[in-house]
Amino acid sequence: MTARIIDGKHIAAELRGKVTDAVHRMLRDRGLVPGLAVVLVGQNPASEVYVRNKSKAVTEAGMRPHDHHLPASTSEAALLELVAKLNADPAVNGILVQLPLPEQIDAQKVIAAIDPAKDVDGFHPVNAGKLASGLPALVPCTPLGCIMLAKKVHASLAGLEAVVIGRSNIVGKPVAQLLLAENATVTIAHSKTVDLPSVCRRADVLVAAIGKPEMVRRDWIKPGATVIDVGINRVAGEGGKTRIVGDVAAEVSQVAGALTPVPGGVGPMTIACLLANTLRAACMQHGLPAPNIGS
Ligand code: GUN
């Protein structure tokens, strides 16, 4: 038996379609166009690709991109000044500062400077705190995408054993909070976890957000489990080309019940959820009800 492949590309396209329809309705009924500011500092090649894809997706959804590319030498003060300007700009409903930032800039300080109502990454301590408290919040995009994919397999996650590998603020911690909110029994494993393979073997739903290529092996998997692979790792392939692989080895598909592919799994969902968050932020800022688009 081989695992069902969860088609993130298709599910993301559906969500993007719903966001686009809602954006068109907002323009038709209210004359409003949501705007997303994406800020990139420096020339990290992976970040440049992500930022380009985000801006393209924003335009395709009928929203307005506000792109800011700053040199790698940008000071923390200059970036904080730009964030303050974007906070004050009514045409900007969402602000995303691409991470990682150059070492002279304290990322936490920049995140804390973003207006929580415009924090479409959901990284601000106010939004992280609301998520942990079970209050409505802007929720990080990759974790939202993971939950939507898991729920394509399990109508309800209630009572399932969920194991998250990784405890970052971007993925591990928020995805664990979302799984808890879905009434799963949640374990957060990390680099200091003793006997990681046996912890993972408990999981009905395993979320791998480690950043280590193909680390999760077939004998870590409970037969039939749902495996969500958040990894995007560049490794040397044949003929000197680089290849993208996840945190989960291909052999896992021989044991798992369902598996997200890399690429084409979680990645496309992240962008779709960013669009959904931007629409949601715009609605909140205009005093409109939250759009009913399944996120
Ligand atoms: N770098 C890697 N993932 C992300 C993300 O989701 N948001 C931002 N802002 N930077 C990232």
Short mmCIF file of C-alpha atoms and ligand atoms in Angstrom, two decimals:
data_model
loop_
_atom_site.label_atom_id
_atom_site.label_comp_id
_atom_site.label_asym_id
_atom_site.label_seq_id
_atom_site.Cartn_x
_atom_site.Cartn_y
_atom_site.Cartn_z
CA MET A 1 0.00 0.00 0.00
CA THR A 2 1.25 3.49 -0.72
CA ALA A 3 0.07 6.63 1.00
CA ARG A 4 -2.56 8.90 -0.45
CA ILE A 5 -0.80 12.03 -1.70
CA ILE A 6 -2.43 15.19 -0.34
CA ASP A 7 -2.54 17.59 -3.28
CA GLY A 8 -1.60 20.91 -1.69
CA LYS A 9 -1.43 22.63 -5.06
CA HIS A 10 -5.04 21.79 -5.82
CA ILE A 11 -6.32 22.61 -2.32
CA ALA A 12 -4.41 25.91 -2.37
CA ALA A 13 -5.86 26.80 -5.77
CA GLU A 14 -9.37 26.24 -4.37
CA LEU A 15 -8.66 28.52 -1.41
CA ARG A 16 -7.12 31.17 -3.66
CA GLY A 17 -10.23 31.02 -5.83
CA LYS A 18 -12.43 31.67 -2.79
CA VAL A 19 -10.23 34.57 -1.67
CA THR A 20 -10.29 36.05 -5.19
CA ASP A 21 -14.11 35.86 -5.32
CA ALA A 22 -14.38 37.56 -1.92
CA VAL A 23 -11.93 40.28 -3.01
CA HIS A 24 -14.01 40.93 -6.12
CA ARG A 25 -17.18 41.19 -4.00
CA MET A 26 -15.43 43.63 -1.67
CA LEU A 27 -14.53 45.86 -4.61
CA ARG A 28 -18.00 45.61 -6.17
CA ASP A 29 -19.95 46.19 -2.94
CA ARG A 30 -17.64 48.52 -0.98
CA GLY A 31 -15.12 49.89 -3.47
CA LEU A 32 -12.29 48.48 -1.34
CA VAL A 33 -9.11 46.69 -2.51
CA PRO A 34 -7.03 44.90 0.18
CA GLY A 35 -3.34 45.80 0.11
CA LEU A 36 -0.37 43.71 1.28
CA ALA A 37 3.07 45.17 1.95
CA VAL A 38 5.92 42.68 1.54
CA VAL A 39 9.27 43.86 2.86
CA LEU A 40 12.50 42.12 1.83
CA VAL A 41 15.85 43.18 3.25
CA GLY A 42 18.94 41.96 1.40
CA GLN A 43 19.37 39.29 -1.26
CA ASN A 44 18.78 35.90 0.34
CA PRO A 45 18.04 33.85 -2.83
CA ALA A 46 15.33 31.69 -1.22
CA SER A 47 13.63 34.80 0.23
CA GLU A 48 13.74 36.51 -3.16
CA VAL A 49 11.84 33.57 -4.69
CA TYR A 50 9.26 33.52 -1.88
CA VAL A 51 8.70 37.27 -2.05
CA ARG A 52 8.29 37.20 -5.84
CA ASN A 53 5.73 34.39 -5.55
CA LYS A 54 3.84 36.22 -2.81
CA SER A 55 3.56 39.46 -4.79
CA LYS A 56 2.41 37.59 -7.89
CA ALA A 57 -0.25 35.75 -5.89
CA VAL A 58 -1.46 39.01 -4.33
CA THR A 59 -1.97 40.54 -7.78
CA GLU A 60 -3.68 37.41 -9.12
CA ALA A 61 -6.14 37.53 -6.20
CA GLY A 62 -7.13 41.09 -7.17
CA MET A 63 -5.33 42.65 -4.22
CA ARG A 64 -2.71 45.38 -4.32
CA PRO A 65 0.96 44.58 -3.64
CA HIS A 66 3.18 47.18 -1.95
CA ASP A 67 6.68 45.78 -2.39
CA HIS A 68 9.70 47.19 -0.54
CA HIS A 69 13.15 45.81 -1.34
CA LEU A 70 15.79 47.30 0.93
CA PRO A 71 19.58 46.81 0.76
CA ALA A 72 21.29 44.26 3.04
CA SER A 73 22.99 47.18 4.85
CA THR A 74 19.63 48.66 6.01
CA SER A 75 19.71 49.71 9.67
CA GLU A 76 17.20 48.52 12.24
CA ALA A 77 16.06 52.14 12.69
CA ALA A 78 15.37 52.51 8.96
CA LEU A 79 13.34 49.29 8.86
CA LEU A 80 11.37 50.33 11.97
CA GLU A 81 10.65 53.65 10.26
CA LEU A 82 9.27 51.84 7.19
CA VAL A 83 7.10 49.61 9.41
CA ALA A 84 5.71 52.72 11.16
CA LYS A 85 4.89 54.23 7.76
CA LEU A 86 3.11 51.04 6.64
CA ASN A 87 1.22 50.83 9.96
CA ALA A 88 -0.12 54.35 9.29
CA ASP A 89 -1.00 53.77 5.62
CA PRO A 90 -4.73 52.96 5.24
CA ALA A 91 -4.09 51.37 1.80
CA VAL A 92 -1.92 48.73 3.49
CA ASN A 93 -4.02 46.11 5.30
CA GLY A 94 -1.29 43.52 5.80
CA ILE A 95 2.44 43.76 6.49
CA LEU A 96 4.90 40.90 5.99
CA VAL A 97 8.58 41.36 6.74
CA GLN A 98 10.37 38.40 5.17
CA LEU A 99 12.62 36.46 7.56
CA PRO A 100 15.49 35.91 8.10
CA LEU A 101 16.71 39.50 8.48
CA PRO A 102 20.37 40.59 8.28
CA GLU A 103 22.24 40.24 11.58
CA GLN A 104 22.29 43.97 12.42
CA ILE A 105 18.48 43.86 12.74
CA ASP A 106 16.66 42.35 15.72
CA ALA A 107 13.77 40.44 14.10
CA GLN A 108 11.74 40.33 17.34
CA LYS A 109 11.88 44.11 17.62
CA VAL A 110 10.63 44.49 14.05
CA ILE A 111 7.83 41.94 14.54
CA ALA A 112 6.74 43.73 17.72
CA ALA A 113 6.61 47.05 15.82
CA ILE A 114 4.01 45.77 13.32
CA ASP A 115 0.41 46.75 14.09
CA PRO A 116 -1.12 43.43 15.33
CA ALA A 117 -4.19 44.14 13.17
CA LYS A 118 -1.93 44.14 10.06
CA ASP A 119 0.27 41.23 11.20
CA VAL A 120 -0.69 38.74 8.44
CA ASP A 121 2.21 36.47 9.47
CA GLY A 122 0.64 36.13 12.94
CA PHE A 123 4.09 36.48 14.53
CA HIS A 124 3.35 39.47 16.81
CA PRO A 125 3.28 38.51 20.51
CA VAL A 126 -0.31 39.81 20.72
CA ASN A 127 -1.44 37.39 17.99
CA ALA A 128 0.68 34.53 19.38
CA GLY A 129 -0.86 35.19 22.81
CA LYS A 130 -4.39 35.32 21.42
CA LEU A 131 -3.84 32.00 19.61
CA ALA A 132 -2.54 30.41 22.82
CA SER A 133 -5.55 31.83 24.72
CA GLY A 134 -8.08 30.55 22.19
CA LEU A 135 -9.07 34.06 21.09
CA PRO A 136 -9.65 35.12 17.46
CA ALA A 137 -6.28 36.11 15.98
CA LEU A 138 -4.30 36.41 12.80
CA VAL A 139 -2.66 32.97 12.69
CA PRO A 140 0.67 32.08 11.00
CA CYS A 141 0.15 30.98 7.40
CA THR A 142 2.16 27.75 7.22
CA PRO A 143 0.50 26.28 10.35
CA LEU A 144 -2.94 27.24 9.01
CA GLY A 145 -2.10 25.45 5.77
CA CYS A 146 -0.95 22.33 7.66
CA ILE A 147 -4.25 22.11 9.55
CA MET A 148 -6.29 22.59 6.39
CA LEU A 149 -4.36 19.73 4.73
CA ALA A 150 -4.75 17.44 7.77
CA LYS A 151 -8.49 18.18 7.78
CA LYS A 152 -8.76 17.05 4.16
CA VAL A 153 -7.90 13.58 5.52
CA HIS A 154 -9.62 13.71 8.94
CA ALA A 155 -12.94 15.56 9.12
CA SER A 156 -12.19 15.91 12.85
CA LEU A 157 -8.81 15.84 14.59
CA ALA A 158 -10.46 15.47 18.02
CA GLY A 159 -8.81 12.81 20.16
CA LEU A 160 -6.08 12.01 17.62
CA GLU A 161 -2.45 11.79 18.74
CA ALA A 162 -0.59 14.61 17.01
CA VAL A 163 3.19 14.93 17.14
CA VAL A 164 4.91 18.09 15.92
CA ILE A 165 8.67 17.90 15.33
CA GLY A 166 10.08 21.43 15.70
CA ARG A 167 9.35 24.26 18.12
CA SER A 168 9.92 27.41 16.05
CA ASN A 169 7.68 30.45 16.46
CA ILE A 170 6.95 30.29 12.72
CA VAL A 171 5.70 26.70 12.51
CA GLY A 172 6.17 24.31 15.46
CA LYS A 173 4.58 26.28 18.30
CA PRO A 174 1.63 27.73 16.36
CA VAL A 175 0.80 24.46 14.58
CA ALA A 176 0.77 22.76 18.00
CA GLN A 177 -1.66 25.42 19.28
CA LEU A 178 -3.93 24.91 16.28
CA LEU A 179 -3.89 21.13 16.74
CA LEU A 180 -4.79 21.65 20.39
CA ALA A 181 -7.63 23.96 19.36
CA GLU A 182 -8.86 21.06 17.17
CA ASN A 183 -8.85 18.87 20.31
CA ALA A 184 -5.92 16.67 19.26
CA THR A 185 -3.58 15.29 21.94
CA VAL A 186 -0.42 17.21 21.12
CA THR A 187 3.25 16.45 21.68
CA ILE A 188 5.94 18.92 20.63
CA ALA A 189 9.21 17.09 19.93
CA HIS A 190 12.51 18.82 19.19
CA SER A 191 16.28 18.35 18.95
CA LYS A 192 16.58 17.40 22.63
CA THR A 193 13.75 14.86 22.56
CA VAL A 194 14.90 11.42 23.73
CA ASP A 195 14.12 8.60 21.27
CA LEU A 196 12.41 10.76 18.66
CA PRO A 197 11.45 7.76 16.45
CA SER A 198 9.32 6.19 19.21
CA VAL A 199 7.66 9.52 20.03
CA CYS A 200 6.78 9.89 16.34
CA ARG A 201 5.44 6.33 16.16
CA ARG A 202 2.62 7.41 18.52
CA ALA A 203 1.33 9.92 15.98
CA ASP A 204 -1.91 9.62 14.03
CA VAL A 205 -0.92 13.01 12.61
CA LEU A 206 2.78 13.84 12.30
CA VAL A 207 3.91 17.35 11.39
CA ALA A 208 7.60 17.53 10.44
CA ALA A 209 9.00 21.05 10.68
CA ILE A 210 12.66 20.37 11.35
CA GLY A 211 14.61 21.74 8.40
CA LYS A 212 16.71 18.58 7.97
CA PRO A 213 16.46 16.81 4.60
CA GLU A 214 14.68 13.43 4.68
CA MET A 215 15.26 12.95 8.41
CA VAL A 216 11.94 11.21 9.13
CA ARG A 217 12.23 7.53 8.11
CA ARG A 218 9.65 4.84 7.46
CA ASP A 219 10.18 3.10 10.84
CA TRP A 220 9.19 6.38 12.62
CA ILE A 221 5.67 6.13 11.24
CA LYS A 222 2.60 4.44 12.69
CA PRO A 223 0.97 2.50 9.82
CA GLY A 224 -1.79 4.58 8.26
CA ALA A 225 -0.69 7.88 9.86
CA THR A 226 -1.14 11.26 8.17
CA VAL A 227 2.21 12.95 7.59
CA ILE A 228 2.49 16.69 6.93
CA ASP A 229 5.96 17.59 5.62
CA VAL A 230 6.80 21.27 6.16
CA GLY A 231 10.43 20.94 5.04
CA ILE A 232 11.84 22.81 2.05
CA ASN A 233 15.48 21.73 1.84
CA ARG A 234 17.82 22.31 -1.07
CA VAL A 235 20.16 19.37 -1.63
CA ALA A 236 22.67 18.54 -4.36
CA GLY A 237 21.02 16.45 -7.05
CA GLU A 238 22.30 14.77 -10.19
CA GLY A 239 24.49 16.71 -12.60
CA GLY A 240 25.30 19.45 -10.07
CA LYS A 241 21.66 20.62 -9.98
CA THR A 242 19.92 21.39 -6.69
CA ARG A 243 16.81 19.47 -5.77
CA ILE A 244 14.13 20.37 -3.22
CA VAL A 245 13.33 17.69 -0.64
CA GLY A 246 11.23 17.69 2.50
CA ASP A 247 11.99 16.65 6.08
CA VAL A 248 10.40 13.26 5.33
CA ALA A 249 12.07 10.48 3.33
CA ALA A 250 10.20 9.17 0.26
CA GLU A 251 10.10 5.65 1.80
CA VAL A 252 7.56 6.96 4.35
CA SER A 253 4.87 6.70 1.66
CA GLN A 254 5.11 2.88 2.05
CA VAL A 255 3.77 3.11 5.63
CA ALA A 256 1.80 6.36 5.97
CA GLY A 257 -1.90 6.58 5.13
CA ALA A 258 -1.59 10.08 3.67
CA LEU A 259 1.40 12.29 2.92
CA THR A 260 1.99 15.82 1.66
CA PRO A 261 4.48 15.98 -1.23
CA VAL A 262 7.45 18.37 -1.43
CA PRO A 263 7.12 20.44 -3.52
CA GLY A 264 3.37 20.81 -3.97
CA GLY A 265 2.16 20.18 -0.43
CA VAL A 266 2.44 22.70 2.38
CA GLY A 267 4.30 25.34 0.28
CA PRO A 268 1.38 26.40 -1.93
CA MET A 269 -0.92 26.45 1.13
CA THR A 270 1.30 29.00 2.86
CA ILE A 271 0.76 31.54 0.09
CA ALA A 272 -2.97 30.81 -0.15
CA CYS A 273 -3.31 31.32 3.63
CA LEU A 274 -1.34 34.58 3.39
CA LEU A 275 -3.94 35.84 0.90
CA ALA A 276 -6.75 34.66 3.19
CA ASN A 277 -5.13 36.45 6.15
CA THR A 278 -4.74 39.66 4.15
CA LEU A 279 -8.41 39.59 3.18
CA ARG A 280 -9.33 38.87 6.80
CA ALA A 281 -7.17 41.75 8.06
CA ALA A 282 -8.76 44.11 5.51
CA CYS A 283 -12.27 43.06 6.61
CA MET A 284 -11.40 43.58 10.30
CA GLN A 285 -9.93 47.01 9.59
CA HIS A 286 -13.06 48.07 7.70
CA GLY A 287 -15.42 46.71 10.37
CA LEU A 288 -16.73 43.99 8.03
CA PRO A 289 -17.52 40.42 9.12
CA ALA A 290 -14.74 37.87 8.67
CA PRO A 291 -14.95 36.22 5.25
CA ASN A 292 -16.26 32.66 5.30
CA ILE A 293 -13.57 30.99 3.23
CA GLY A 294 -12.63 28.06 5.42
CA SER A 295 -9.64 29.37 7.33
N1 GUN B 1 10.53 33.02 6.30
C1 GUN B 1 10.20 31.71 6.21
N2 GUN B 1 8.87 31.54 6.36
C2 GUN B 1 8.36 32.77 6.55
C3 GUN B 1 7.02 33.23 6.76
O1 GUN B 1 6.05 32.48 6.82
N3 GUN B 1 6.89 34.57 6.91
C4 GUN B 1 7.96 35.41 6.87
N4 GUN B 1 7.72 36.71 7.05
N5 GUN B 1 9.19 35.02 6.67
C5 GUN B 1 9.39 33.70 6.52
#
